[in-house]
Amino acid sequence: MNVDSVERGLVIDHIEAGRSMEIYKVLGLDKLDCCVAIIKNARSGKTGRKDIMKIEDRIDLDLDALGFIDPNITVNIIDGGKIVEKKRLKLPAAVTDIIHCTNPRCITSVEQELPHVFQLVDAERGLYRCKYCDQVFDRKKKV
C-alpha cells in the first residue's frame, strides 16, 4: 500500500492498533475540510502492529485527549515535507469532557452543563477518578 507523504500538516504515529477511529471521533476530524488518511494495522518494529493518521493541514490537536487515549502516541509536525517538531505524549493529570461519569448519583447526571472532570490517580494502572463523586474510570477501556 502506498500513501503519499504530507507536505504540510500532522502525522499521528504509534497509535495502538485499532484505536485510530476512536481518535478520529474524539478529535472531530470528520469536520475538517482537509485530507485525513488513516492507516490501520501497519507493521511496527516495536509493537508488531500500529495505526497511523496523516492530516494534510496544521490544526490544533487536543494533546490531553490523545495522551489519554494512548500515551505512546507521537505527533509529528510536518512542514516542507520534513518533520519540524516531534511531540511525545504522556497521560494527562486531568481530562475534561473526554469521558463521562457513569455514576447515576453524580452531580453531572443532574447538572448537565457541568464539565466531566477526571483526575489521574494511578498512572501505572491508568486510573482516573471523577472530581465530583470519586467514581473510578479505567482508561484502558474504549472512550
Tab-separated table of C-alpha atoms in Angstrom:
chain	number	residue	atom	x	y	z
A	1	MET	CA	0.000	0.000	0.000
A	2	ASN	CA	1.266	3.468	-0.836
A	3	VAL	CA	0.086	6.630	0.947
A	4	ASP	CA	1.734	9.876	-0.152
A	5	SER	CA	3.822	11.883	2.272
A	6	VAL	CA	2.443	15.034	3.859
A	7	GLU	CA	3.867	18.324	2.601
A	8	ARG	CA	2.424	20.436	5.430
A	9	GLY	CA	0.390	19.003	8.281
A	10	LEU	CA	0.469	16.419	11.024
A	11	VAL	CA	1.291	12.750	11.322
A	12	ILE	CA	-0.036	10.983	14.408
A	13	ASP	CA	2.128	7.896	14.767
A	14	HIS	CA	2.460	4.897	17.086
A	15	ILE	CA	-1.286	4.659	17.751
A	16	GLU	CA	-2.249	1.368	19.346
A	17	ALA	CA	-3.602	-0.858	16.556
A	18	GLY	CA	-7.348	-0.415	16.146
A	19	ARG	CA	-7.708	2.874	18.041
A	20	SER	CA	-7.415	5.357	15.160
A	21	MET	CA	-11.175	5.584	14.562
A	22	GLU	CA	-11.671	6.401	18.242
A	23	ILE	CA	-9.177	9.259	17.876
A	24	TYR	CA	-10.887	10.389	14.666
A	25	LYS	CA	-14.187	10.641	16.559
A	26	VAL	CA	-12.829	12.270	19.748
A	27	LEU	CA	-10.871	14.930	17.836
A	28	GLY	CA	-13.797	15.657	15.489
A	29	LEU	CA	-11.671	15.121	12.388
A	30	ASP	CA	-14.801	14.443	10.325
A	31	LYS	CA	-15.497	18.196	10.470
A	32	LEU	CA	-12.237	19.099	8.677
A	33	ASP	CA	-12.139	20.195	5.049
A	34	CYS	CA	-8.646	18.799	4.521
A	35	CYS	CA	-7.498	15.310	3.618
A	36	VAL	CA	-7.199	12.824	6.517
A	37	ALA	CA	-5.629	9.404	5.886
A	38	ILE	CA	-5.979	6.552	8.374
A	39	ILE	CA	-3.648	3.601	8.090
A	40	LYS	CA	-4.738	0.696	10.255
A	41	ASN	CA	-2.602	-2.251	11.283
A	42	ALA	CA	0.639	-1.002	9.753
A	43	ARG	CA	3.710	-3.080	10.557
A	44	SER	CA	5.712	-1.836	13.530
A	45	GLY	CA	9.098	-2.977	14.760
A	46	LYS	CA	8.226	-2.068	18.373
A	47	THR	CA	4.660	-3.308	18.770
A	48	GLY	CA	4.035	-5.572	15.791
A	49	ARG	CA	1.068	-3.500	14.555
A	50	LYS	CA	0.099	0.157	14.832
A	51	ASP	CA	-2.238	2.750	13.343
A	52	ILE	CA	-1.092	5.999	11.730
A	53	MET	CA	-3.084	9.128	10.866
A	54	LYS	CA	-1.993	11.758	8.361
A	55	ILE	CA	-3.687	15.148	8.351
A	56	GLU	CA	-2.939	17.420	5.408
A	57	ASP	CA	-3.241	20.647	7.413
A	58	ARG	CA	-1.860	22.153	10.619
A	59	ILE	CA	-4.686	22.053	13.146
A	60	ASP	CA	-4.841	22.426	16.908
A	61	LEU	CA	-4.988	18.988	18.484
A	62	ASP	CA	-6.210	18.207	21.971
A	63	LEU	CA	-2.973	16.622	23.192
A	64	ASP	CA	-4.596	15.704	26.521
A	65	ALA	CA	-7.261	13.698	24.686
A	66	LEU	CA	-4.608	11.961	22.585
A	67	GLY	CA	-2.445	11.248	25.634
A	68	PHE	CA	-5.455	9.864	27.479
A	69	ILE	CA	-6.399	7.515	24.630
A	70	ASP	CA	-2.832	6.340	24.071
A	71	PRO	CA	0.166	7.901	25.880
A	72	ASN	CA	2.579	6.210	23.444
A	73	ILE	CA	1.438	8.359	20.519
A	74	THR	CA	3.912	10.612	18.728
A	75	VAL	CA	2.683	13.736	16.924
A	76	ASN	CA	4.945	14.838	14.089
A	77	ILE	CA	4.524	18.364	12.741
A	78	ILE	CA	5.417	18.465	9.063
A	79	ASP	CA	6.440	21.486	7.011
A	80	GLY	CA	8.054	21.335	3.584
A	81	GLY	CA	7.718	17.556	3.636
A	82	LYS	CA	10.011	17.267	6.682
A	83	ILE	CA	9.427	16.782	10.392
A	84	VAL	CA	9.987	20.163	12.066
A	85	GLU	CA	8.753	19.168	15.524
A	86	LYS	CA	8.033	15.904	17.304
A	87	LYS	CA	5.765	15.739	20.358
A	88	ARG	CA	5.769	12.704	22.614
A	89	LEU	CA	2.668	12.335	24.740
A	90	LYS	CA	2.003	11.154	28.279
A	91	LEU	CA	-1.012	10.552	30.460
A	92	PRO	CA	-2.541	13.929	31.357
A	93	ALA	CA	-3.017	14.809	35.039
A	94	ALA	CA	-6.683	15.600	34.352
A	95	VAL	CA	-9.143	15.308	31.460
A	96	THR	CA	-12.306	17.311	30.857
A	97	ASP	CA	-15.283	16.108	28.799
A	98	ILE	CA	-13.367	13.255	27.204
A	99	ILE	CA	-15.060	10.626	29.349
A	100	HIS	CA	-18.343	10.894	31.187
A	101	CYS	CA	-19.169	9.782	34.701
A	102	THR	CA	-21.396	6.714	34.765
A	103	ASN	CA	-22.454	7.119	38.393
A	104	PRO	CA	-26.198	7.977	38.338
A	105	ARG	CA	-25.791	9.792	41.679
A	106	CYS	CA	-23.023	12.071	40.381
A	107	ILE	CA	-23.870	15.777	40.206
A	108	THR	CA	-23.008	15.683	36.485
A	109	SER	CA	-26.073	13.474	35.941
A	110	VAL	CA	-28.330	16.229	37.304
A	111	GLU	CA	-26.390	19.392	36.398
A	112	GLN	CA	-25.723	18.525	32.774
A	113	GLU	CA	-23.882	21.771	31.984
A	114	LEU	CA	-21.108	20.824	34.439
A	115	PRO	CA	-17.933	19.588	32.765
A	116	HIS	CA	-16.985	15.968	33.349
A	117	VAL	CA	-13.586	16.274	35.050
A	118	PHE	CA	-11.478	13.232	35.858
A	119	GLN	CA	-8.121	13.346	37.633
A	120	LEU	CA	-5.312	10.822	37.295
A	121	VAL	CA	-4.974	8.774	40.484
A	122	ASP	CA	-2.832	5.828	39.349
A	123	ALA	CA	-0.595	6.401	36.318
A	124	GLU	CA	0.751	2.860	36.305
A	125	ARG	CA	-2.721	1.301	36.009
A	126	GLY	CA	-4.234	4.240	34.062
A	127	LEU	CA	-6.975	5.003	36.581
A	128	TYR	CA	-8.858	8.294	36.721
A	129	ARG	CA	-11.332	9.468	39.375
A	130	CYS	CA	-14.347	11.753	38.898
A	131	LYS	CA	-13.750	15.133	40.523
A	132	TYR	CA	-17.287	15.239	41.953
A	133	CYS	CA	-18.187	11.715	43.123
A	134	ASP	CA	-14.919	9.722	43.129
A	135	GLN	CA	-16.162	7.188	40.540
A	136	VAL	CA	-13.105	5.399	39.117
A	137	PHE	CA	-12.593	5.033	35.357
A	138	ASP	CA	-10.062	2.686	33.755
A	139	ARG	CA	-8.641	4.488	30.709
A	140	LYS	CA	-7.801	1.214	29.028
A	141	LYS	CA	-11.496	0.863	28.224
A	142	LYS	CA	-12.690	2.420	24.990
A	143	VAL	CA	-13.691	6.080	25.204
